[in-house]
Short mmCIF file of C-alpha atoms in Angstrom, two decimals:
data_model
loop_
_atom_site.label_atom_id
_atom_site.label_comp_id
_atom_site.label_asym_id
_atom_site.label_seq_id
_atom_site.Cartn_x
_atom_site.Cartn_y
_atom_site.Cartn_z
CA UNK A 1208 89.97 76.69 89.25
CA UNK A 1209 93.69 76.46 88.52
CA UNK A 1210 95.86 76.79 91.62
CA UNK A 1211 99.53 76.53 92.44
CA UNK A 1212 101.03 73.37 93.90
CA UNK A 1213 99.66 69.84 93.82
CA UNK A 1214 97.98 68.19 96.80
CA UNK A 1215 100.73 66.40 98.73
CA UNK A 1216 98.33 63.62 99.71
CA UNK A 1217 97.56 62.86 96.06
CA UNK A 1218 100.91 63.68 94.51
CA UNK A 1219 103.05 60.65 93.75
CA UNK A 1220 106.37 61.05 95.58
CA UNK A 1221 109.20 61.29 93.09
CA UNK A 1222 112.58 60.87 94.81
CA UNK A 1223 115.63 62.64 93.51
CA UNK A 1224 117.64 60.59 91.02
CA UNK A 1225 120.94 58.98 92.13
CA UNK A 1226 122.80 61.53 90.00
CA UNK A 1227 121.02 64.33 91.85
CA UNK A 1228 122.04 62.88 95.22
CA UNK A 1229 125.64 62.59 94.03
CA UNK A 1230 125.55 66.28 93.08
CA UNK A 1231 124.21 67.14 96.54
CA UNK A 1232 126.96 65.13 98.21
CA UNK A 1233 129.64 66.85 96.12
CA UNK A 1234 128.32 70.35 96.91
CA UNK A 1235 127.47 69.78 100.57
CA UNK A 1236 128.50 67.85 103.62
CA UNK A 1237 127.14 64.98 105.71
CA UNK A 1238 125.77 65.86 109.17
CA UNK A 1239 124.31 63.68 111.94
CA UNK A 1240 121.64 64.84 114.39
CA UNK A 1241 120.84 62.89 117.59
CA UNK A 1242 117.22 62.07 118.34
CA UNK A 1243 115.35 65.08 119.74
CA UNK A 1244 117.55 67.68 118.02
CA UNK A 1245 115.79 70.54 116.26
CA UNK A 1246 117.02 71.02 112.71
CA UNK A 1247 114.91 74.16 112.18
CA UNK A 1248 112.91 76.60 114.28
CA UNK A 1249 110.42 79.29 113.20
CA UNK A 1250 112.10 82.57 112.46
CA UNK A 1251 115.48 81.01 111.63
CA UNK A 1252 116.65 81.72 108.10
CA UNK A 1253 116.47 78.85 105.61
CA UNK A 1254 120.18 78.75 104.85
CA UNK A 1255 120.61 75.14 103.74
CA UNK A 1256 118.97 72.33 101.80
CA UNK A 1257 118.62 69.14 103.86
CA UNK A 1258 118.38 65.71 102.22
CA UNK A 1259 117.67 62.72 104.48
CA UNK A 1260 119.91 59.67 104.02
CA UNK A 1261 119.04 57.76 107.18
CA UNK A 1262 116.66 58.36 110.09
CA UNK A 1263 113.44 60.31 110.49
CA UNK A 1264 112.40 63.96 110.85
CA UNK A 1265 109.07 65.25 112.14
CA UNK A 1266 107.26 68.57 111.92
CA UNK A 1267 106.61 69.96 115.41
CA UNK A 1268 103.67 72.05 116.60
CA UNK A 1269 105.21 75.40 117.61
CA UNK A 1270 102.69 75.84 120.43
CA UNK A 1271 102.54 72.37 122.02
CA UNK A 1272 105.99 71.01 121.07
CA UNK A 1273 104.32 67.76 119.95
CA UNK A 1274 104.36 66.04 116.55
CA UNK A 1275 102.26 68.13 114.17
CA UNK A 1276 101.55 65.65 111.34
CA UNK A 1277 101.12 61.87 111.39
CA UNK A 1278 103.57 61.57 108.47
CA UNK A 1279 107.29 62.24 108.78
CA UNK A 1280 110.26 62.68 106.46
CA UNK A 1281 112.47 59.65 105.89
CA UNK A 1282 115.30 58.49 103.64
CA UNK A 1283 115.25 59.95 100.06
CA UNK A 1284 113.04 62.85 101.19
CA UNK A 1285 114.14 66.41 101.93
CA UNK A 1286 113.31 69.29 104.21
CA UNK A 1287 112.48 72.72 102.87
CA UNK A 1288 109.79 75.15 101.77
CA UNK A 1289 109.31 78.03 99.36
CA UNK A 1290 111.17 80.39 101.71
CA UNK A 1291 114.34 78.55 100.69
CA UNK A 1292 114.27 80.30 97.30
CA UNK A 1293 114.52 83.80 98.77
CA UNK A 1294 116.35 83.08 102.01
CA UNK A 1295 113.30 83.59 104.19
CA UNK A 1296 112.52 81.98 107.52
CA UNK A 1297 111.26 78.52 108.45
CA UNK A 1298 107.52 78.53 109.14
CA UNK A 1299 107.40 75.32 111.25
CA UNK A 1300 109.85 73.58 113.60
CA UNK A 1301 111.57 70.36 112.43
CA UNK A 1302 113.00 67.74 114.83
CA UNK A 1303 114.91 64.48 114.50
CA UNK A 1304 112.78 61.57 115.72
CA UNK A 1305 115.78 59.23 115.85
CA UNK A 1306 119.46 59.60 115.12
CA UNK A 1307 119.40 61.01 111.60
CA UNK A 1308 122.06 61.42 108.90
CA UNK A 1309 121.54 64.08 106.27
CA UNK A 1310 123.34 65.82 103.42
CA UNK A 1311 123.34 69.61 103.90
CA UNK A 1312 124.00 71.95 101.00
CA UNK A 1313 124.40 75.71 101.61
CA UNK A 1314 121.57 77.70 100.05
CA UNK A 1315 123.66 79.57 97.45
CA UNK A 1316 125.38 76.38 96.32
CA UNK A 1317 122.03 74.62 96.10
CA UNK A 1318 120.51 77.40 93.99
CA UNK A 1319 123.45 77.04 91.62
CA UNK A 1320 122.85 73.29 91.39
CA UNK A 1321 119.15 73.86 90.71
CA UNK A 1322 120.04 76.25 87.89
CA UNK A 1323 122.41 73.65 86.41
CA UNK A 1324 120.11 70.64 86.84
CA UNK A 1325 116.57 71.69 85.81
CA UNK A 1326 115.09 68.21 86.37
CA UNK A 1327 116.11 68.31 90.02
CA UNK A 1328 114.92 71.90 90.31
CA UNK A 1329 111.48 70.95 88.97
CA UNK A 1330 111.04 68.22 91.60
CA UNK A 1331 112.16 70.44 94.47
CA UNK A 1332 110.05 73.46 93.50
CA UNK A 1333 106.98 71.28 92.93
CA UNK A 1334 107.32 69.79 96.41
CA UNK A 1335 107.99 73.16 98.02
CA UNK A 1336 104.92 74.64 96.27
CA UNK A 1337 102.76 71.71 97.32
CA UNK A 1338 103.81 72.09 100.93
CA UNK A 1339 102.91 75.79 100.89
CA UNK A 1340 99.61 74.98 99.16
CA UNK A 1341 98.73 72.50 101.91
CA UNK A 1342 99.57 75.04 104.60
CA UNK A 1343 97.36 77.64 102.94
CA UNK A 1344 94.44 75.28 102.39
CA UNK A 1345 94.54 74.02 105.96
CA UNK A 1346 95.42 77.44 107.48
CA UNK A 1347 98.40 75.85 109.10
CA UNK A 1348 101.38 77.96 110.10
CA UNK A 1349 103.26 79.28 113.08
CA UNK A 1350 101.55 82.68 112.70
CA UNK A 1351 98.33 82.87 114.75
CA UNK A 1352 95.91 85.78 114.90
CA UNK A 1353 93.40 86.24 117.71
CA UNK A 1354 90.48 88.62 117.24
CA UNK A 1355 90.80 89.39 113.55
CA UNK A 1356 87.13 90.38 113.26
CA UNK A 1357 87.27 92.74 116.24
CA UNK A 1358 90.64 94.46 115.92
CA UNK A 1359 91.70 96.55 112.91
CA UNK A 1360 95.43 96.04 113.51
CA UNK A 1361 95.03 92.26 113.58
CA UNK A 1362 92.89 92.50 110.45
CA UNK A 1363 95.70 94.35 108.66
CA UNK A 1364 98.04 91.47 109.45
CA UNK A 1365 95.48 88.97 108.14
CA UNK A 1366 95.16 90.92 104.89
CA UNK A 1367 98.93 91.18 104.49
CA UNK A 1368 99.42 87.46 105.18
CA UNK A 1369 96.58 86.39 102.92
CA UNK A 1370 97.71 88.47 99.95
CA UNK A 1371 101.32 87.35 100.32
CA UNK A 1372 100.46 83.66 100.55
CA UNK A 1373 101.69 83.43 104.14
CA UNK A 1374 100.04 80.54 106.03
CA UNK A 1375 98.33 81.58 109.25
CA UNK A 1376 95.43 80.59 111.47
CA UNK A 1377 92.78 83.00 112.70
CA UNK A 1378 91.07 82.34 116.02
CA UNK A 1379 87.86 84.05 117.09
CA UNK A 1380 88.16 86.09 120.26
CA UNK A 1381 86.86 84.05 123.21
CA UNK A 1382 86.88 80.75 121.32
CA UNK A 1383 88.29 77.64 123.08
CA UNK A 1384 91.22 77.60 120.61
CA UNK A 1385 92.01 81.25 121.31
CA UNK A 1386 91.84 80.70 125.07
CA UNK A 1387 94.14 77.68 124.85
CA UNK A 1388 96.64 79.62 122.74
CA UNK A 1389 96.55 82.53 125.20
CA UNK A 1390 97.32 80.17 128.09
CA UNK A 1391 100.20 78.52 126.22
CA UNK A 1392 101.68 81.93 125.45
CA UNK A 1393 101.00 83.42 128.93
CA UNK A 1394 98.66 86.01 127.44
CA UNK A 1395 95.63 87.68 128.95
CA UNK A 1396 92.50 85.94 127.67
CA UNK A 1397 89.99 87.82 125.57
CA UNK A 1398 92.59 90.19 124.09
CA UNK A 1399 93.40 90.46 120.34
CA UNK A 1400 96.93 89.31 119.55
CA UNK A 1401 99.39 88.44 116.81
CA UNK A 1402 101.61 85.50 117.79
CA UNK A 1403 104.59 83.88 116.06
CA UNK A 1404 105.12 80.71 118.05
CA UNK A 1405 104.54 80.52 121.77
CA UNK A 1406 107.53 82.73 122.60
CA UNK A 1407 106.95 85.70 120.24
CA UNK A 1408 103.94 87.98 120.77
CA UNK A 1409 103.94 91.14 118.65
CA UNK A 1410 103.08 94.38 120.38
CA UNK A 1411 101.60 97.02 118.05
CA UNK A 1412 101.61 94.50 115.18
CA UNK A 1413 102.39 95.80 111.69
CA UNK A 1414 103.02 94.07 108.34
CA UNK A 1415 106.62 95.31 108.61
CA UNK A 1416 107.18 93.36 111.84
CA UNK A 1417 105.60 90.20 110.45
CA UNK A 1418 107.67 90.49 107.28
CA UNK A 1419 110.84 90.67 109.34
CA UNK A 1420 109.94 87.54 111.29
CA UNK A 1421 109.33 85.69 108.03
CA UNK A 1422 112.42 87.01 106.28
CA UNK A 1423 110.37 88.78 103.60
CA UNK A 1424 111.71 92.24 104.34
CA UNK A 1425 115.32 92.00 103.27
CA UNK A 1426 118.04 94.03 104.91
CA UNK A 1427 120.33 95.72 102.43
CA UNK A 1428 123.84 97.01 102.65
CA UNK A 1429 124.07 100.78 102.53
CA UNK A 1430 123.74 101.80 98.87
CA UNK A 1431 123.76 98.16 97.71
CA UNK A 1432 123.94 98.09 93.89
CA UNK A 1433 121.71 96.09 91.53
CA UNK A 1434 121.72 95.92 87.75
CA UNK A 1435 118.05 96.82 87.69
CA UNK A 1436 115.57 98.04 90.28
CA UNK A 1437 111.98 97.00 89.46
CA UNK A 1438 109.61 99.18 91.44
CA UNK A 1439 106.21 97.52 91.70
CA UNK A 1440 105.34 93.84 92.07
CA UNK A 1441 102.25 93.59 89.86
CA UNK A 1442 102.04 91.56 86.62
CA UNK A 1443 104.47 93.82 84.75
CA UNK A 1444 106.98 93.97 87.60
CA UNK A 1445 106.97 90.24 88.31
CA UNK A 1446 107.32 89.44 84.60
CA UNK A 1447 110.27 91.84 84.42
CA UNK A 1448 111.75 90.07 87.45
CA UNK A 1449 111.46 86.68 85.74
CA UNK A 1450 113.16 87.79 82.55
CA UNK A 1451 115.79 89.93 84.31
CA UNK A 1452 116.87 86.92 86.37
CA UNK A 1453 116.82 84.64 83.33
CA UNK A 1454 119.10 87.08 81.46
CA UNK A 1455 121.62 87.15 84.28
CA UNK A 1456 120.77 90.60 85.59
CA UNK A 1457 121.02 91.20 89.33
CA UNK A 1458 117.47 92.39 89.97
CA UNK A 1459 115.42 93.60 92.92
CA UNK A 1460 111.61 93.84 92.86
CA UNK A 1461 110.23 96.27 95.44
CA UNK A 1462 106.57 96.03 96.47
CA UNK A 1463 104.80 98.05 99.13
CA UNK A 1464 101.90 95.67 99.88
CA UNK A 1465 101.93 92.25 98.24
CA UNK A 1466 103.23 90.50 95.16
CA UNK A 1467 100.48 90.76 92.55
CA UNK A 1468 99.55 94.39 93.04
CA UNK A 1469 95.99 95.22 92.10
CA UNK A 1470 95.80 92.16 89.84
CA UNK A 1471 96.57 90.00 92.87
CA UNK A 1472 93.22 90.96 94.37
CA UNK A 1473 91.31 89.51 91.43
CA UNK A 1474 89.48 86.40 92.62
CA UNK A 1475 89.18 84.83 89.17
CA UNK A 1476 90.76 85.62 85.80
CA UNK A 1477 89.17 83.63 82.98
CA UNK A 1478 90.51 85.36 79.88
CA UNK A 1479 94.23 84.81 80.50
CA UNK A 1480 95.58 82.43 77.86
CA UNK A 1481 96.53 78.98 79.08
CA UNK A 1482 94.11 78.77 82.01
CA UNK A 1483 90.76 77.66 80.55
CA UNK A 1484 89.26 77.00 83.99
CA UNK A 1485 90.45 80.37 85.31
CA UNK A 1486 93.07 81.33 87.87
CA UNK A 1487 93.10 83.81 90.71
CA UNK A 1488 95.32 86.83 90.27
CA UNK A 1489 97.18 85.94 93.45
CA UNK A 1490 98.03 82.43 92.24
CA UNK A 1491 99.09 83.66 88.80
CA UNK A 1492 101.47 86.23 90.24
CA UNK A 1493 102.72 83.85 92.95
CA UNK A 1494 103.74 81.43 90.20
CA UNK A 1495 105.62 84.26 88.51
CA UNK A 1496 107.35 85.28 91.73
CA UNK A 1497 108.55 81.70 92.29
CA UNK A 1498 109.93 81.65 88.74
CA UNK A 1499 111.73 84.94 89.33
CA UNK A 1500 113.20 83.75 92.63
CA UNK A 1501 114.39 80.55 90.94
CA UNK A 1502 116.44 82.73 88.58
CA UNK A 1503 117.91 84.71 91.47
CA UNK A 1504 115.71 87.81 91.46
CA UNK A 1505 115.19 89.22 94.95
CA UNK A 1506 111.96 90.64 96.36
CA UNK A 1507 111.53 93.16 99.19
CA UNK A 1508 108.18 93.91 100.87
CA UNK A 1509 106.48 95.71 102.34
CA UNK A 1510 108.75 98.43 101.07
CA UNK A 1511 107.55 101.69 99.51
CA UNK A 1512 109.87 103.75 97.33
CA UNK A 1513 109.42 107.43 98.18
CA UNK A 1514 112.19 109.09 96.15
CA UNK A 1515 114.21 108.48 92.99
CA UNK A 1516 117.39 110.35 92.09
CA UNK A 1517 120.06 110.10 89.41
CA UNK A 1518 123.63 109.99 90.66
CA UNK A 1519 126.74 111.50 89.15
CA UNK A 1520 127.94 108.22 87.63
CA UNK A 1521 124.66 107.78 85.76
CA UNK A 1522 123.20 105.18 88.10
CA UNK A 1523 120.01 105.67 90.09
CA UNK A 1524 119.24 105.64 93.81
CA UNK A 1525 115.88 104.92 95.39
CA UNK A 1526 115.00 105.75 98.96
CA UNK A 1527 112.55 103.53 100.85
CA UNK A 1528 109.98 104.70 103.36
CA UNK A 1529 112.35 103.62 106.17
CA UNK A 1530 115.08 105.91 104.72
CA UNK A 1531 117.09 102.94 103.49
CA UNK A 1532 118.70 103.40 100.05
CA UNK A 1533 119.65 101.04 97.25
CA UNK A 1534 121.15 101.78 93.84
CA UNK A 1535 120.45 100.48 90.36
CA UNK A 1536 122.08 100.88 86.96
CA UNK A 1537 118.59 100.94 85.46
CA UNK A 1538 115.06 101.31 86.77
CA UNK A 1539 111.82 99.70 85.60
CA UNK A 1540 108.73 101.60 86.73
CA UNK A 1541 105.86 99.13 87.20
CA UNK A 1542 103.95 100.70 90.08
CA UNK A 1543 100.61 100.42 88.30
CA UNK A 1544 97.54 102.29 89.45
CA UNK A 1545 95.38 102.34 92.51
CA UNK A 1546 91.65 102.82 92.96
CA UNK A 1547 90.76 106.41 93.67
CA UNK A 1548 89.67 107.33 97.18
CA UNK A 1549 86.23 108.86 96.88
CA UNK A 1550 85.50 112.28 98.44
CA UNK A 1551 83.19 110.91 101.13
CA UNK A 1552 82.96 112.06 104.72
CA UNK A 1553 84.32 109.46 107.18
CA UNK A 1554 85.90 107.40 104.41
CA UNK A 1555 89.14 106.95 106.35
CA UNK A 1556 87.20 105.98 109.49
CA UNK A 1557 85.77 102.94 107.75
CA UNK A 1558 88.70 101.85 105.57
CA UNK A 1559 89.47 98.33 106.73
CA UNK A 1560 86.32 98.40 108.85
CA UNK A 1561 83.65 98.02 106.19
CA UNK A 1562 85.30 99.74 103.22
CA UNK A 1563 87.67 97.67 101.09
CA UNK A 1564 89.64 98.01 97.85
CA UNK A 1565 90.11 94.30 97.19
CA UNK A 1566 87.83 91.27 97.09
CA UNK A 1567 89.76 88.21 98.24
CA UNK A 1568 88.87 85.33 100.52
CA UNK A 1569 89.52 87.43 103.58
CA UNK A 1570 87.14 90.24 102.55
CA UNK A 1571 84.55 87.65 101.57
CA UNK A 1572 84.54 86.45 105.19
CA UNK A 1573 83.91 89.99 106.42
CA UNK A 1574 80.78 90.41 104.29
CA UNK A 1575 79.27 87.00 105.00
CA UNK A 1576 75.54 87.29 105.48
CA UNK A 1577 75.35 91.00 104.65
CA UNK A 1578 74.63 92.90 101.45
CA UNK A 1579 77.86 93.77 99.65
CA UNK A 1580 77.96 96.99 97.64
CA UNK A 1581 80.52 97.45 94.86
CA UNK A 1582 81.29 100.77 93.21
CA UNK A 1583 82.75 100.31 89.72
CA UNK A 1584 82.02 99.09 86.23
CA UNK A 1585 85.29 97.46 85.16
CA UNK A 1586 86.38 93.84 85.04
CA UNK A 1587 87.73 93.96 88.58
CA UNK A 1588 84.35 95.04 89.87
CA UNK A 1589 82.63 92.33 87.87
CA UNK A 1590 84.96 89.61 89.10
CA UNK A 1591 84.50 90.84 92.66
CA UNK A 1592 80.70 90.69 92.30
CA UNK A 1593 80.78 87.09 91.08
CA UNK A 1594 83.16 86.08 93.86
CA UNK A 1595 81.35 87.86 96.70
CA UNK A 1596 77.95 86.52 95.64
CA UNK A 1597 79.01 83.18 97.16
CA UNK A 1598 79.20 84.61 100.67
CA UNK A 1599 77.17 87.84 100.79
CA UNK A 1600 73.40 87.69 101.11
CA UNK A 1601 73.28 89.73 97.89
CA UNK A 1602 75.59 91.94 95.84
CA UNK A 1603 74.73 95.40 94.52
CA UNK A 1604 76.94 96.92 91.79
CA UNK A 1605 76.77 100.71 91.42
CA UNK A 1606 77.72 102.15 88.01
CA UNK A 1607 77.87 105.88 87.28
CA UNK A 1608 77.20 105.39 83.58
CA UNK A 1609 74.25 103.90 81.74
CA UNK A 1610 75.96 100.76 80.45
CA UNK A 1611 78.81 98.31 81.13
CA UNK A 1612 79.58 97.78 77.46
CA UNK A 1613 82.54 100.17 77.32
CA UNK A 1614 84.22 99.12 80.57
CA UNK A 1615 83.57 95.40 81.20
CA UNK A 1616 84.22 92.29 79.12
CA UNK A 1617 81.06 90.93 77.53
CA UNK A 1618 81.32 87.46 79.09
CA UNK A 1619 81.51 89.01 82.53
CA UNK A 1620 78.68 91.53 82.19
CA UNK A 1621 76.44 88.74 80.84
CA UNK A 1622 77.14 86.63 83.92
CA UNK A 1623 76.34 89.51 86.24
CA UNK A 1624 73.05 90.14 84.48
CA UNK A 1625 72.11 86.45 84.70
CA UNK A 1626 72.95 86.01 88.40
CA UNK A 1627 69.85 86.45 90.60
CA UNK A 1628 72.04 87.33 93.58
CA UNK A 1629 73.54 90.37 91.82
CA UNK A 1630 71.81 93.67 91.15
CA UNK A 1631 73.25 96.33 88.85
CA UNK A 1632 72.22 99.96 89.35
CA UNK A 1633 73.14 102.50 86.69
CA UNK A 1634 73.48 106.27 87.19
CA UNK A 1635 74.21 105.54 90.84
CA UNK A 1636 76.71 106.83 93.39
CA UNK A 1637 77.32 106.65 97.13
CA UNK A 1638 76.77 110.04 98.79
CA UNK A 1639 77.08 109.27 102.52
CA UNK A 1640 78.43 106.67 104.97
CA UNK A 1641 76.97 105.78 108.36
CA UNK A 1642 78.18 103.78 111.34
CA UNK A 1643 80.02 103.89 114.65
CA UNK A 1644 83.29 101.90 114.69
CA UNK A 1645 82.29 99.95 111.58
CA UNK A 1646 80.33 100.76 108.44
CA UNK A 1647 76.65 100.06 109.08
CA UNK A 1648 74.79 101.80 106.23
CA UNK A 1649 75.26 104.06 103.22
CA UNK A 1650 73.22 106.42 101.06
CA UNK A 1651 72.79 105.74 97.33
CA UNK A 1652 71.96 108.67 95.09
CA UNK A 1653 70.61 108.52 91.53
CA UNK A 1654 72.66 111.00 89.50
CA UNK A 1655 69.82 111.60 87.03
CA UNK A 1656 66.85 112.05 89.31
CA UNK A 1657 68.62 113.11 92.49
CA UNK A 1658 66.59 110.60 94.50
CA UNK A 1659 68.40 109.07 97.50
CA UNK A 1660 67.82 106.10 99.75
CA UNK A 1661 69.65 104.43 102.63
CA UNK A 1662 70.56 100.73 102.66
CA UNK A 1663 72.07 98.68 105.46
CA UNK A 1664 75.44 97.12 104.68
CA UNK A 1665 78.69 96.26 106.42
CA UNK A 1666 80.76 95.89 103.25
CA UNK A 1667 81.47 98.52 100.58
CA UNK A 1668 84.03 97.76 97.85
CA UNK A 1669 85.47 100.72 95.94
CA UNK A 1670 86.84 99.71 92.53
CA UNK A 1671 86.63 102.86 90.49
CA UNK A 1672 89.13 105.17 88.83
CA UNK A 1673 92.79 104.63 88.18
CA UNK A 1674 95.29 106.94 89.86
CA UNK A 1675 98.91 106.21 88.80
CA UNK A 1676 101.54 105.70 91.48
CA UNK A 1677 104.17 108.13 90.16
CA UNK A 1678 104.82 110.66 92.94
CA UNK A 1679 108.11 108.94 93.85
CA UNK A 1680 109.58 109.63 90.40
CA UNK A 1681 110.50 113.07 91.71
CA UNK A 1682 110.11 114.88 88.37
CA UNK A 1683 112.85 112.86 86.65
CA UNK A 1684 110.59 111.61 83.83
CA UNK A 1685 107.83 113.20 81.79
CA UNK A 1686 104.24 112.50 82.83
CA UNK A 1687 100.98 113.24 81.07
CA UNK A 1688 98.31 115.49 82.56
CA UNK A 1689 96.86 112.57 84.54
CA UNK A 1690 100.19 111.54 86.04
CA UNK A 1691 100.89 108.52 83.79
CA UNK A 1692 104.45 107.99 82.52
CA UNK A 1693 105.02 109.03 78.91
CA UNK A 1694 107.15 106.49 77.01
CA UNK A 1695 108.54 105.97 73.53
CA UNK A 1696 111.80 107.92 73.84
CA UNK A 1697 115.31 107.12 72.70
CA UNK A 1698 117.04 107.07 69.34
CA UNK A 1699 118.56 104.30 67.27
CA UNK A 1700 119.36 101.21 69.37
CA UNK A 1701 118.09 102.99 72.50
CA UNK A 1702 114.62 103.55 71.04
CA UNK A 1703 111.94 101.64 72.89
CA UNK A 1704 108.18 101.96 73.37
CA UNK A 1705 108.90 101.57 77.10
CA UNK A 1706 111.78 104.07 77.41
CA UNK A 1707 111.01 107.24 79.36
CA UNK A 1708 112.46 110.71 78.88
CA UNK A 1709 115.27 109.74 81.29
CA UNK A 1710 117.75 107.24 79.76
CA UNK A 1711 117.94 104.15 81.92
CA UNK A 1712 114.41 104.49 83.28
CA UNK A 1713 111.70 102.38 81.64
CA UNK A 1714 107.97 102.13 82.36
CA UNK A 1715 105.67 99.14 81.80
CA UNK A 1716 102.14 98.11 82.65
CA UNK A 1717 99.25 100.23 83.80
CA UNK A 1718 101.45 103.12 84.97
CA UNK A 1719 102.49 103.78 81.35
CA UNK A 1720 100.45 106.34 79.41
CA UNK A 1721 98.46 104.68 76.65
CA UNK A 1722 98.88 101.13 77.95
CA UNK A 1723 96.13 98.55 77.66
CA UNK A 1724 94.87 97.93 81.18
CA UNK A 1725 94.92 94.14 81.06
CA UNK A 1726 96.99 91.56 82.94
CA UNK A 1727 98.20 89.88 79.74
CA UNK A 1728 99.50 93.11 78.21
CA UNK A 1729 101.27 94.04 81.47
CA UNK A 1730 102.98 90.65 81.57
CA UNK A 1731 104.02 91.08 77.94
CA UNK A 1732 105.45 94.56 78.51
CA UNK A 1733 107.38 93.45 81.59
CA UNK A 1734 108.86 90.55 79.63
CA UNK A 1735 109.84 92.54 76.55
CA UNK A 1736 111.36 95.57 78.31
CA UNK A 1737 114.22 93.55 79.80
CA UNK A 1738 116.01 93.20 76.45
CA UNK A 1739 116.40 97.00 76.33
CA UNK A 1740 117.35 97.11 80.02
CA UNK A 1741 120.09 94.56 79.32
CA UNK A 1742 121.36 96.59 76.37
CA UNK A 1743 121.43 99.78 78.45
CA UNK A 1744 123.26 98.22 81.39
CA UNK A 1745 125.87 96.61 79.18
CA UNK A 1746 126.47 99.75 77.14
CA UNK A 1747 126.64 102.09 80.14
CA UNK A 1748 128.88 99.78 82.19
CA UNK A 1749 130.87 97.81 79.58
CA UNK A 1750 133.55 96.88 82.12
CA UNK A 1751 130.96 94.93 84.13
CA UNK A 1752 129.06 93.12 81.44
CA UNK A 1753 126.32 90.80 82.65
CA UNK A 1754 125.15 87.42 81.38
#
């Protein structure tokens, strides 16, 4: 299946051209580091691009302080990782093995060079992506989790890291690796923990705290102003971020969980043009986010927008869940939809402890060896069933209707029917949940006959219904009776199928009333809407024209 980033061990190393090095030298400065000097430490912001002219640099294990990889960086190679694009933090320490001379270019100057020299940019981004790919595949990063399977808070961090393509390692409670890590970090053995290098142990770990350590959660100036605020980091929002950056708009994409939104939880998308072998939703959207960052678009997560208001000068202000505020000359609403929470007793008790709303690699580990039950009849449910059938002892799909024809693509429903490890039950619903600290069993009821039975399971996936995320719009735009944003307003040059009843606010993707609920259409809408956003910003603020 298609994935982002080549394998570094197979990828032929392509050094930067002499002209590229000359450009680096002109934009930066030469620095010398004595042997044993650390050039980067975990948690420090990636504020410069480092090209090696002479000497040798090694990656250091953040827990043992010893060399982490057999290979090192030498002349014509460069330090760096994906975090460089958004000003995030280093994920591994780097140390000079011998006296080393490098060219250092400040991050902003380097991003300008990359925009001006696309051939150099392609090489750098390919290498950065490959390095992140290797870290993900080998679960190699400074972030370590102990007791993920036993502790719900640690599990939340694992889910956040996994969905945001953050490399981490997960150690079973009581394992030799966990005990060794606890000793190195002066921790009590046998206790769940979230650790960021041997010197940083998070108390009461939250995704917010991890994001801050990794530089994902940007700090903003009070009432910082952007040309466009894109609220929602799903396919439509990321596409809007790509095209906004490419058009010279100063853009911010705000996402409350992970880049990719609901589409990012899809384990395999096979009907997206250009990927005949399929691609995971997370990889597809991660590619888009890298493109957007390359063009200068900023991302902030986890950040939830709770309020939108229009200011006296015609601009807009959004308030985050931490009471921070930023302003935008225009707003793109791309918050999508979320699966409905079923009216079941004890539902909240088991969310994250047997009940899930996504089927990624991490959830697949949780249901290994047990029967997985999926509620839903759409493509997401079908893709989840195919993916989970590799790890679960069997998969049971519960559908309220009598057929999948109206809700699931034909190729997918045919595969489900042909897979011996997947059972489809029609006219079925879950009526009760059972368990102590974790889901242990549930009751399935036939809606036609009323007959019920109990089955043992530790994994229930709810993928039904589509509730739009529009509460934060604060009544500024018209919604339909189901809460979806009504679009198609404006006159003359301002007319747009994505314009809302409030000039300057646009809506794209699944949150828009009447939209086609497909990844491809969301990407298309996010791409197309930016031309109207650009026109609005330039007409409303002619003294500050962009591009």
